[in-house]
C-alpha angles and dihedrals in degrees: 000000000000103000081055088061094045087049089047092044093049098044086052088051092052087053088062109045083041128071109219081217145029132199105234108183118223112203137180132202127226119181103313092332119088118185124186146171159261086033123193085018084289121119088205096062127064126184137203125210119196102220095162121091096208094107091238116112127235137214157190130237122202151169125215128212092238095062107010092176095061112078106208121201126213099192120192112213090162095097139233122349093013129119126209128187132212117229125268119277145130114327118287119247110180130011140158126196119226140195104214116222121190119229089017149040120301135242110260139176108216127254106299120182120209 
C-alpha cells in the first residue's frame, strides 16, 4: 500500500510543477505587420505589432468563438515598432494579420487558426 501512495503522491506533485496546458501562440505576417494569439497567454486576446515604416497602419482580423459570423478588426494606428492588443472575449478561431495600403490592396497573410 505504500508505494500506491508514493505513486499517488508523485504523480500529484507532477501535476503541480507541471501545467496541464501552455499557451503556445500561433502568428502570421502580412506585409510588415505580424498579429498572433493567444496575446497576453489568453486565447481570448490577439494582438497586432506594425513592423513596417510606410506610414500606413496595419491590422488583424479576426472571428470569436462566441459569435464566428461576425469578422472583427484590431487595427494598430500607433506606428512603427508599437503593439497594440484587442480586449478580452471568447477564444479566437480564425485571424489574419494586414498591412493596409492606401490607393491599393493590402498586404495580407492569409486566415490562420491557433
Amino acid at each position: 500500500m505504500s508505494r500506491l501512495k508514493f505513486v499517488a503522491a508523485a504523480v500529484l506533485a507532477a501535476g503541480l510543477v507541471i501545467p496541464a496546458t501552455s499557451a503556445v501562440a500561433t502568428s502570421a505576417k502580412g506585409g510588415g505587420v505580424t498579429a498572433w494569439t493567444p496575446a497576453q497567454g489568453d486565447s481570448g486576446k490577439i494582438a497586432v505589432k506594425d513592423e513596417s515604416r510606410d506610414g500606413d497602419p496595419g491590422k488583424a482580423e479576426y472571428y470569436r468563438h462566441d459569435s464566428a459570423g461576425t469578422k472583427r478588426t484590431l487595427w494598430n494606428h500607433s506606428g512603427p515598432g508599437t503593439t497594440v492588443y484587442s480586449g478580452d472575449g471568447s477564444a479566437i478561431i480564425k485571424f489574419q494579420a494586414c498591412d493596409e495600403n492606401y490607393g491599393s490592396a493590402d498586404d495580407c497573410s492569409g486566415w490562420k487558426a491557433p
